[in-house]
PDB file of C-alpha atoms in Angstrom:
ATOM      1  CA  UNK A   1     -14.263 -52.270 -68.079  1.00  0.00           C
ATOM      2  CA  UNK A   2     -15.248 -48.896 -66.122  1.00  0.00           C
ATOM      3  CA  UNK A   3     -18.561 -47.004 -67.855  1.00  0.00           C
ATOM      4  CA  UNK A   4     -18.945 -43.713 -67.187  1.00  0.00           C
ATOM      5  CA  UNK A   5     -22.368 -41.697 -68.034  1.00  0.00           C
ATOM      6  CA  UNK A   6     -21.072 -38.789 -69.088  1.00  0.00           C
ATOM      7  CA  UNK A   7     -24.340 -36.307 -68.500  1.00  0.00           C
ATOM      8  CA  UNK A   8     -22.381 -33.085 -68.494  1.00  0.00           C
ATOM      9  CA  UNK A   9     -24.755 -30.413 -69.465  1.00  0.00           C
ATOM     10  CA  UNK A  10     -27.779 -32.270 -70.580  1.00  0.00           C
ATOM     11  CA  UNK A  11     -29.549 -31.938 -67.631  1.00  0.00           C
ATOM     12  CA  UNK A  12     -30.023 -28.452 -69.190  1.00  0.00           C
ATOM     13  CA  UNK A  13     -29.553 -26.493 -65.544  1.00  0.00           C
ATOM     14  CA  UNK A  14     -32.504 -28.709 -64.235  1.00  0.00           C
ATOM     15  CA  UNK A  15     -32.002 -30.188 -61.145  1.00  0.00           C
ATOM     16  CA  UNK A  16     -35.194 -33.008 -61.019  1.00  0.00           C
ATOM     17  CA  UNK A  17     -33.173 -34.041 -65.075  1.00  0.00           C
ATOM     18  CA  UNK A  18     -30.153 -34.552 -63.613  1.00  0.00           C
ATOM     19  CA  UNK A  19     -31.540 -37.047 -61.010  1.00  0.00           C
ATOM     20  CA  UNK A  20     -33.484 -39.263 -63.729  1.00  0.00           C
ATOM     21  CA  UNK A  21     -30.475 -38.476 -65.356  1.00  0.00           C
ATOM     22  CA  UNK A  22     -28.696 -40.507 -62.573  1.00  0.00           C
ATOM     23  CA  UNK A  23     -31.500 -43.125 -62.283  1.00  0.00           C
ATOM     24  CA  UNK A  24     -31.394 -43.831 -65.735  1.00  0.00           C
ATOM     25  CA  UNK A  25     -27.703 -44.115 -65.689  1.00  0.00           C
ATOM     26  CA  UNK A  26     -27.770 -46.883 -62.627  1.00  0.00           C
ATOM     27  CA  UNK A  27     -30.380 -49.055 -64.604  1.00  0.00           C
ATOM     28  CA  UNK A  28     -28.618 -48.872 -67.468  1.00  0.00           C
ATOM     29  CA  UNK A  29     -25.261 -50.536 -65.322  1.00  0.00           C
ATOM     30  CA  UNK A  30     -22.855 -47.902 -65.316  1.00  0.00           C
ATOM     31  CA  UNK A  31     -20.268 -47.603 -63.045  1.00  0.00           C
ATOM     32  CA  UNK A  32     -20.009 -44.068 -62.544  1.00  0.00           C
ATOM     33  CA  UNK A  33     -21.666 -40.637 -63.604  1.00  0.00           C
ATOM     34  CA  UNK A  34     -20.234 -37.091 -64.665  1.00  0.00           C
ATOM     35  CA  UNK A  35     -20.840 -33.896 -64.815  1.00  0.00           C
ATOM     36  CA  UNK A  36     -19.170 -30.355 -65.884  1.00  0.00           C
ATOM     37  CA  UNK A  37     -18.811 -27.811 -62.833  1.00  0.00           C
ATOM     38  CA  UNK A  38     -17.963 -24.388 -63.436  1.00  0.00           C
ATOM     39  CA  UNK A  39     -18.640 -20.587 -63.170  1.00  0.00           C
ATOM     40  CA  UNK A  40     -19.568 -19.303 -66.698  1.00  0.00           C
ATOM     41  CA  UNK A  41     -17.999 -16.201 -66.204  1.00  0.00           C
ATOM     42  CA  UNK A  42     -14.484 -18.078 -65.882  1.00  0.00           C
ATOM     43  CA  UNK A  43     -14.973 -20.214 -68.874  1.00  0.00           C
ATOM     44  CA  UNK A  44     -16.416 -18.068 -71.731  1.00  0.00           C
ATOM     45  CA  UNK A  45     -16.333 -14.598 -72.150  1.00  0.00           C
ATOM     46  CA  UNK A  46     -20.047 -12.877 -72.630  1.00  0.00           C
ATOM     47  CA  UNK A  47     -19.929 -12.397 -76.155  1.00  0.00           C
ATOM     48  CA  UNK A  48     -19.027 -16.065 -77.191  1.00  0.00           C
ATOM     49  CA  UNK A  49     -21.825 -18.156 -78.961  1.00  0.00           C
ATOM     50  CA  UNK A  50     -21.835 -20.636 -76.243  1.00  0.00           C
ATOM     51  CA  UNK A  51     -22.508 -18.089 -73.092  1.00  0.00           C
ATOM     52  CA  UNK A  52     -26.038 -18.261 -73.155  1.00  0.00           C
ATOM     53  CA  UNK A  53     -26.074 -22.262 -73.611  1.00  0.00           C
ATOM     54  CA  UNK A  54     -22.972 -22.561 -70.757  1.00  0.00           C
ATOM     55  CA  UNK A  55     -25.385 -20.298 -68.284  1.00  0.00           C
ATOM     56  CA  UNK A  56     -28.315 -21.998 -68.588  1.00  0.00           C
ATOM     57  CA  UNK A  57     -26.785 -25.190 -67.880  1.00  0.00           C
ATOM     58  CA  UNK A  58     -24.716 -23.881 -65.032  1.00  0.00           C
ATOM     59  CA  UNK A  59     -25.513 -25.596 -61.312  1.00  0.00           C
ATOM     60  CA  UNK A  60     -24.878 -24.174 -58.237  1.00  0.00           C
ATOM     61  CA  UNK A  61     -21.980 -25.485 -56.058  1.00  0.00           C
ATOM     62  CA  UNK A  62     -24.298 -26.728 -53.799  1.00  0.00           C
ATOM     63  CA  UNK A  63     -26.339 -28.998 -56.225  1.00  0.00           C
ATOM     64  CA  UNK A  64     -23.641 -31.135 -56.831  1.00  0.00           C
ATOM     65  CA  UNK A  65     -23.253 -32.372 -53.400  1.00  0.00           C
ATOM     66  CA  UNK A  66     -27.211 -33.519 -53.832  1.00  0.00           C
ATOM     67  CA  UNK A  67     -26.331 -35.172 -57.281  1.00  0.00           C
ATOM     68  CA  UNK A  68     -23.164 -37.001 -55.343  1.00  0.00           C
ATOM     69  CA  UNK A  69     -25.464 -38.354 -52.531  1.00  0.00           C
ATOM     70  CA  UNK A  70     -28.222 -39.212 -54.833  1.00  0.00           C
ATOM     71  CA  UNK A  71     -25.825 -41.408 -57.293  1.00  0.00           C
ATOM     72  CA  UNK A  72     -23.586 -42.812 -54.405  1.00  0.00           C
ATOM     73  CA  UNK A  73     -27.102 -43.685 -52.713  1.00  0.00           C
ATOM     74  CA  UNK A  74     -27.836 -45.800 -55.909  1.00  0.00           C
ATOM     75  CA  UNK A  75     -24.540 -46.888 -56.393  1.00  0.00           C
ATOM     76  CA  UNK A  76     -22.847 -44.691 -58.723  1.00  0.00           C
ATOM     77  CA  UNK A  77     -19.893 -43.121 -58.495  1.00  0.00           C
ATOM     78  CA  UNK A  78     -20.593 -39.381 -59.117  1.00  0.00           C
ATOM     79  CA  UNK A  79     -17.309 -37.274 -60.451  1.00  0.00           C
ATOM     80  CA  UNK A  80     -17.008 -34.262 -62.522  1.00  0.00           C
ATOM     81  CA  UNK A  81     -15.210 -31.929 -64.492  1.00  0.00           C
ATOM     82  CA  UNK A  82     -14.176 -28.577 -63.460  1.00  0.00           C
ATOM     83  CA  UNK A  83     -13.370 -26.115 -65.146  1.00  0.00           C
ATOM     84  CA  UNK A  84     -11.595 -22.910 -63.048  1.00  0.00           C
ATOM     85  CA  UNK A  85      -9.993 -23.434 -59.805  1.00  0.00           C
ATOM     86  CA  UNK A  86     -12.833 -22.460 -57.425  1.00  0.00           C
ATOM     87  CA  UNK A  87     -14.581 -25.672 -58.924  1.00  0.00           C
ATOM     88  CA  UNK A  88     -11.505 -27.746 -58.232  1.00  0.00           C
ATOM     89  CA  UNK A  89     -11.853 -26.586 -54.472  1.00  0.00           C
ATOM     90  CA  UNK A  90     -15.569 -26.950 -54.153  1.00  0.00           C
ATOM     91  CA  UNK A  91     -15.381 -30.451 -55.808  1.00  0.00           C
ATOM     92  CA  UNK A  92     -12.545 -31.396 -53.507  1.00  0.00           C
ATOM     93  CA  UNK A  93     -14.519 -29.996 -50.057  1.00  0.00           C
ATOM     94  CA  UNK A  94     -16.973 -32.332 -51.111  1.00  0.00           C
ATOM     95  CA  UNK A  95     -14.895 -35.349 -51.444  1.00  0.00           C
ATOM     96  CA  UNK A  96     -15.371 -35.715 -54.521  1.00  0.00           C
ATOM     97  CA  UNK A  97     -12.898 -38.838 -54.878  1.00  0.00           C
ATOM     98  CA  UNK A  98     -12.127 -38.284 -59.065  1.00  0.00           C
ATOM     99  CA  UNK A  99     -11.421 -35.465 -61.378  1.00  0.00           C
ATOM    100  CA  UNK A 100     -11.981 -35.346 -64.890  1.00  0.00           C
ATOM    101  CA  UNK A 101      -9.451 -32.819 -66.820  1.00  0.00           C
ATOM    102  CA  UNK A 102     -11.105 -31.994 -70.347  1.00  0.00           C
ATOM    103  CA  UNK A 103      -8.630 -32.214 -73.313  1.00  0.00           C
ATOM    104  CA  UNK A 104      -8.616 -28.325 -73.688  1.00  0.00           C
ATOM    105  CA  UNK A 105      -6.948 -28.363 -70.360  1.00  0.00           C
ATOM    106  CA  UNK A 106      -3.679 -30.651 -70.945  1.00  0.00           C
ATOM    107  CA  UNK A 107      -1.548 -28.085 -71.662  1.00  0.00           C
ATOM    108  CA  UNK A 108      -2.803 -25.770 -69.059  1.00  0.00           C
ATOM    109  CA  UNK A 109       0.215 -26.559 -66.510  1.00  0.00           C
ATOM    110  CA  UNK A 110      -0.489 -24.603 -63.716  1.00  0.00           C
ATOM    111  CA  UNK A 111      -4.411 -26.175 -63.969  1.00  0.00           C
ATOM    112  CA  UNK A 112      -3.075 -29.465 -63.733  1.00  0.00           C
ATOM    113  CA  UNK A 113      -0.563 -28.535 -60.723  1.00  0.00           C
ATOM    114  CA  UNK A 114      -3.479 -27.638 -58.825  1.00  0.00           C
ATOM    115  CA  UNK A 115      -5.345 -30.834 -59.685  1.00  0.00           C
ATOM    116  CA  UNK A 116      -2.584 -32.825 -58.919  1.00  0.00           C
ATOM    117  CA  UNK A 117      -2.157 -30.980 -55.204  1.00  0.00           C
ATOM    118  CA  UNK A 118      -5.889 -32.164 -54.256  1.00  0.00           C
ATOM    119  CA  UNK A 119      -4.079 -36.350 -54.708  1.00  0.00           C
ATOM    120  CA  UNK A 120      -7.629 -37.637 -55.944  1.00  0.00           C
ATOM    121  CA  UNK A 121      -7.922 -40.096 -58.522  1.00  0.00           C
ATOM    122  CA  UNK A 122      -7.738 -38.158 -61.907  1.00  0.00           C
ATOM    123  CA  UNK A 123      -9.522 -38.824 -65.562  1.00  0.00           C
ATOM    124  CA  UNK A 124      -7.556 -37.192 -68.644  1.00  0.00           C
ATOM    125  CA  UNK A 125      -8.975 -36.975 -72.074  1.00  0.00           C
ATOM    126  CA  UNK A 126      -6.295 -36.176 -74.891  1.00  0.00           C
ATOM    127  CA  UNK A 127      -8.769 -34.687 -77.788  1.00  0.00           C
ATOM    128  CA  UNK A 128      -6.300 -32.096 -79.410  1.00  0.00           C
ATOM    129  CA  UNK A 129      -3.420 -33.057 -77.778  1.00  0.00           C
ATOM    130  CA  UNK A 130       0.183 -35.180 -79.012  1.00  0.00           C
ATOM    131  CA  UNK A 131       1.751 -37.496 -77.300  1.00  0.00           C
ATOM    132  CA  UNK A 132       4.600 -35.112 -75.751  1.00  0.00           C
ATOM    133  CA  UNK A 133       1.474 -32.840 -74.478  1.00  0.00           C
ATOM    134  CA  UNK A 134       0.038 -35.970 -73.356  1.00  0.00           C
ATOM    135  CA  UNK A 135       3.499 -36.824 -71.772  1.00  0.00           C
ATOM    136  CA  UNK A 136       3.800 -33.360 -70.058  1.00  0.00           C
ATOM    137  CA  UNK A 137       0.394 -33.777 -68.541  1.00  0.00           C
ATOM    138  CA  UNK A 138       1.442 -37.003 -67.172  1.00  0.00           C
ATOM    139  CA  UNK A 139       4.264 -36.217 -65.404  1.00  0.00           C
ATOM    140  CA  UNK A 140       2.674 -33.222 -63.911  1.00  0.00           C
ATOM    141  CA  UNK A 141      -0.192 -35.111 -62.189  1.00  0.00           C
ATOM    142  CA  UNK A 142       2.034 -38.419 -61.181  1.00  0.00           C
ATOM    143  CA  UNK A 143       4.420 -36.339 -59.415  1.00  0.00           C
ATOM    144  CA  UNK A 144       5.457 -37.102 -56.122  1.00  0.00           C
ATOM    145  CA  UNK A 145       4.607 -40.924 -56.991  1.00  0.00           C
ATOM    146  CA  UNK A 146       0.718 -40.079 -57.342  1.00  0.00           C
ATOM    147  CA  UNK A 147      -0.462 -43.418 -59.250  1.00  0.00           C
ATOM    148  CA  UNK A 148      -4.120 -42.411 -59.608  1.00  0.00           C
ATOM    149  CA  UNK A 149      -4.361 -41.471 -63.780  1.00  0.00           C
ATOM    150  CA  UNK A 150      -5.756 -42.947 -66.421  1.00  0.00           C
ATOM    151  CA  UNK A 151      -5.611 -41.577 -69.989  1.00  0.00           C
ATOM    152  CA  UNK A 152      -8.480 -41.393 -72.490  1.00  0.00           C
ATOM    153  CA  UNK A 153      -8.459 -41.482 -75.897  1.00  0.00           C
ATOM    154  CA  UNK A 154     -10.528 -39.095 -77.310  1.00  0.00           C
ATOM    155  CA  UNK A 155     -11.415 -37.046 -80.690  1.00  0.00           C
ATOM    156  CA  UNK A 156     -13.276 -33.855 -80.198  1.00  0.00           C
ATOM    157  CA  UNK A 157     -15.055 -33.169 -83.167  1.00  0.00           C
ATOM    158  CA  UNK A 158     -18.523 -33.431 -82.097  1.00  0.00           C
ATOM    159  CA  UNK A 159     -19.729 -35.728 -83.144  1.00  0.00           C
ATOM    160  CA  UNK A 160     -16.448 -37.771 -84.566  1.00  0.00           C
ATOM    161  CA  UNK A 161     -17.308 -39.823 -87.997  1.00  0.00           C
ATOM    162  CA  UNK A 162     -16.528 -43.209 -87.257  1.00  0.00           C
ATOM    163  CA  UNK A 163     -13.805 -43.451 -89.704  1.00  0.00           C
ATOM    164  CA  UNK A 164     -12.093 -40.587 -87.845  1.00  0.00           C
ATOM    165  CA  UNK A 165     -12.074 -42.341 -84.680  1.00  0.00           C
ATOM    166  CA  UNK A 166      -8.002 -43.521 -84.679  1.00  0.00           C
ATOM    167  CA  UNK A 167      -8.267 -46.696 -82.385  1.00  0.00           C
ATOM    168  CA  UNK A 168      -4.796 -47.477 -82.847  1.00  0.00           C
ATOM    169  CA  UNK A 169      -4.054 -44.305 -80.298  1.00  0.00           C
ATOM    170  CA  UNK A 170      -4.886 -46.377 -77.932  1.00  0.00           C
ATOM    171  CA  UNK A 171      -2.885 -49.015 -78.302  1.00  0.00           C
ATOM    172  CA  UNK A 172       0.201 -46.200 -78.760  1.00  0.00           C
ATOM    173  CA  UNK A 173      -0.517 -44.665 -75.359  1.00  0.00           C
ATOM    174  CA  UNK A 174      -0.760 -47.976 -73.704  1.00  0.00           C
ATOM    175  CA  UNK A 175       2.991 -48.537 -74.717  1.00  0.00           C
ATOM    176  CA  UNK A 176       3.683 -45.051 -73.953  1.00  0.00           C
ATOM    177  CA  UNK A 177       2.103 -44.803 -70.686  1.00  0.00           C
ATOM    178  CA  UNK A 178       2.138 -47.126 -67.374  1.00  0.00           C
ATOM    179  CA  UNK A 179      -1.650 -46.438 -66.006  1.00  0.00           C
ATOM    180  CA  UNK A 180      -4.952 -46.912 -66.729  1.00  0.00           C
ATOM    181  CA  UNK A 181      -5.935 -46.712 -70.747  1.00  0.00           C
ATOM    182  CA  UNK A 182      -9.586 -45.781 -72.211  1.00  0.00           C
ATOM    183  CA  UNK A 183     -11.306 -44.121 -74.372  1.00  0.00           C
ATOM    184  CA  UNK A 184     -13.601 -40.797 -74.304  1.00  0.00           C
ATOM    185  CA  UNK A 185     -16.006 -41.031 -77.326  1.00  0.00           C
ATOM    186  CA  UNK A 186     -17.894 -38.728 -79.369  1.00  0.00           C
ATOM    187  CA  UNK A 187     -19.268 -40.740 -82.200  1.00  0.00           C
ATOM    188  CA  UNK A 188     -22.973 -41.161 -82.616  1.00  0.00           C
ATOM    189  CA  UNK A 189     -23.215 -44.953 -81.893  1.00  0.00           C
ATOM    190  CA  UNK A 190     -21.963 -47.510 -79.683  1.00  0.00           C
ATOM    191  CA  UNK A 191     -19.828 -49.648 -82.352  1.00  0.00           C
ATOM    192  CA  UNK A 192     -16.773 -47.474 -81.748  1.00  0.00           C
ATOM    193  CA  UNK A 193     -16.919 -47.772 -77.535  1.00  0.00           C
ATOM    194  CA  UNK A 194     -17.417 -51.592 -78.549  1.00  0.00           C
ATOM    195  CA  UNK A 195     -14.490 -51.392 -80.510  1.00  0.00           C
ATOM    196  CA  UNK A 196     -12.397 -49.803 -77.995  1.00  0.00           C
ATOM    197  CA  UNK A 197     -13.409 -52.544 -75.526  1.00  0.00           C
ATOM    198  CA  UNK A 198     -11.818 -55.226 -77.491  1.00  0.00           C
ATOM    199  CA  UNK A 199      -8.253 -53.087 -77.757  1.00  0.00           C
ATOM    200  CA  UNK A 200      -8.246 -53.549 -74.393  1.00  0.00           C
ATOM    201  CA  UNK A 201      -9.825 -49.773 -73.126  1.00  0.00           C
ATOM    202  CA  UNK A 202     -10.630 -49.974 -69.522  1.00  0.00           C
ATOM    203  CA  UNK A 203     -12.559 -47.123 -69.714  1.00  0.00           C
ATOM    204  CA  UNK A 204     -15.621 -46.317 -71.916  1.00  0.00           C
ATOM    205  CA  UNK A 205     -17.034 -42.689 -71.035  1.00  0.00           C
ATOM    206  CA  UNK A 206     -20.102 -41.802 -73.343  1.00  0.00           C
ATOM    207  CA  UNK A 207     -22.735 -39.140 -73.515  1.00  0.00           C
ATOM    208  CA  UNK A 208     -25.546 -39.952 -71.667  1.00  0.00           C
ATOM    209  CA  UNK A 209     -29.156 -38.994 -72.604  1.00  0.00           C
ATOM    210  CA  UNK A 210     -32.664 -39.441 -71.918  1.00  0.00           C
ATOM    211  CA  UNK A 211     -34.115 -37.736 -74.846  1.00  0.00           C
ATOM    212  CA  UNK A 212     -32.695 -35.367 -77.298  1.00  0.00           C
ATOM    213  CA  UNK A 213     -34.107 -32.366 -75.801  1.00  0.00           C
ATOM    214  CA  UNK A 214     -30.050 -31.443 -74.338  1.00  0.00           C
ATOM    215  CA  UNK A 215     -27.372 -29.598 -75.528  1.00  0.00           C
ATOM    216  CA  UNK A 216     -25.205 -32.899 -76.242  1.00  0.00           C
ATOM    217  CA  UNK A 217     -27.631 -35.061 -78.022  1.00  0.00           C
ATOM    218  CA  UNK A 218     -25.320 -35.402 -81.210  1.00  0.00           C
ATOM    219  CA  UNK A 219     -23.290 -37.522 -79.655  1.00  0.00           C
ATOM    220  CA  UNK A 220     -25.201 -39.001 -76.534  1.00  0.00           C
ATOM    221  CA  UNK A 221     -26.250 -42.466 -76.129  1.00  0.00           C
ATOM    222  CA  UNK A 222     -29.630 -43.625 -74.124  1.00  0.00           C
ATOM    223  CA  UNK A 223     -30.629 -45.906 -71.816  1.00  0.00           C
ATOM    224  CA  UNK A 224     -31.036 -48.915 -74.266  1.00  0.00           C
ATOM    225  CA  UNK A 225     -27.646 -48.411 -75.380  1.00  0.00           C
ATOM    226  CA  UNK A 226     -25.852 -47.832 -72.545  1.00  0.00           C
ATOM    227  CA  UNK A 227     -27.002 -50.999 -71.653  1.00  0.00           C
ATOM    228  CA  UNK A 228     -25.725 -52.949 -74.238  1.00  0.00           C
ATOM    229  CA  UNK A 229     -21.726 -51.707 -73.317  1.00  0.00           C
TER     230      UNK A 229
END
């Protein structure tokens, strides 16, 4: 199966922690690292809790080609996920050859359209979501014979209690769906990914850590983990 490091936010706006970050990620044998690109402005209003966390975490466009060529120099595959359609361009003038859509985003049509228009290989969680939602998203981004999904199973409580985790989703949107099934997780371990594995995910996607100084560290995995997938 595919790993992904998911490091998202936790390089905490720091530009030297997303690169160990990165380094961490390639010893620890993943196949590919993400991260979140957006303007804060566009994806929290000012007087939301999260503001302050969202803007100190924020990159500039042009960091993200650095974090691309630094992981693809290690060999990584670097994607991420954006999160207003100025990020969707920037990550596509870069070449950027995948594109995450978060769950909150499945039934944001015209989003998706635009995702769809850049034909790069796309990465859908489903936290949130049913299975027509989930259908609706699909047929949005294989349009015009596009091929390139795959479909995550996710839960987005943060973190998810094991015994929430509803493995048999998986199973459902491999009979549901003809592309690429995995699973986005937010538990606090690795037993669940593990799990996932054996119901034949091809995808694991994890939190990725190198301490618990970040904003995701309830449910991130380290190195040592990672390595165990």
């Amino acid at each position: 199966f595919y790993t992904i490091a998911e490091i998202g936010i936790n390089h905490n706006g720091d530009l030297g922690t997303a690169k160990k970050l990165i380094d961490k990620a390639a010893l620890s044998k993943c196949n590919a690292v993400k991260f979140q690109t957006y303007i804060t402005e566009k994806r929290a209003p000012k007087d939301s809790p999260i503001f302050g966390i969202l803007k100190k975490c924020q990159l500039s466009f042009d960091k993200f080609l650095i974090l691309k060529n630094y992981a693809e120099n290690l060999g990584v595959d670097f994607f991420s996920t954006p999160f207003d359609d100025e990020s969707i361009d920037y990550l596509d003038e870069i070449n950027c050859n995948i594109i995450k859509v978060a769950s909150f985003d499945v039934k944001n049509h015209s989003f998706l359209r635009k995702v769809s228009q850049k034909n790069k290989t796309v990465i859908l969680s489903t936290g949130m979501s049913n299975i027509e939602e989930v259908k609706d998203a699909h047929d949005i981004l294989t349009k015009d014979g596009n091929n390139k999904l795959a479909i995550l199973h996710c839960i987005s409580a943060y973190p998810t209690n094991v015994s929430d985790a509803n493995l048999l989703a998986i199973s459902q949107l491999k009979n549901q769906f003809d592309c690429v099934i995995g699973q986005s997780d937010h538990t606090k371990g690795i037993e669940v990914p593990l799990y996932a594995a054996a119901m034949g995910s091809q995808i694991l996607e994890k939190h990725f850590m190198i301490n618990d100084d970040c904003v995701d560290a309830c449910v991130s995995i380290n190195p040592n983990q990672m390595l165990t997938l």
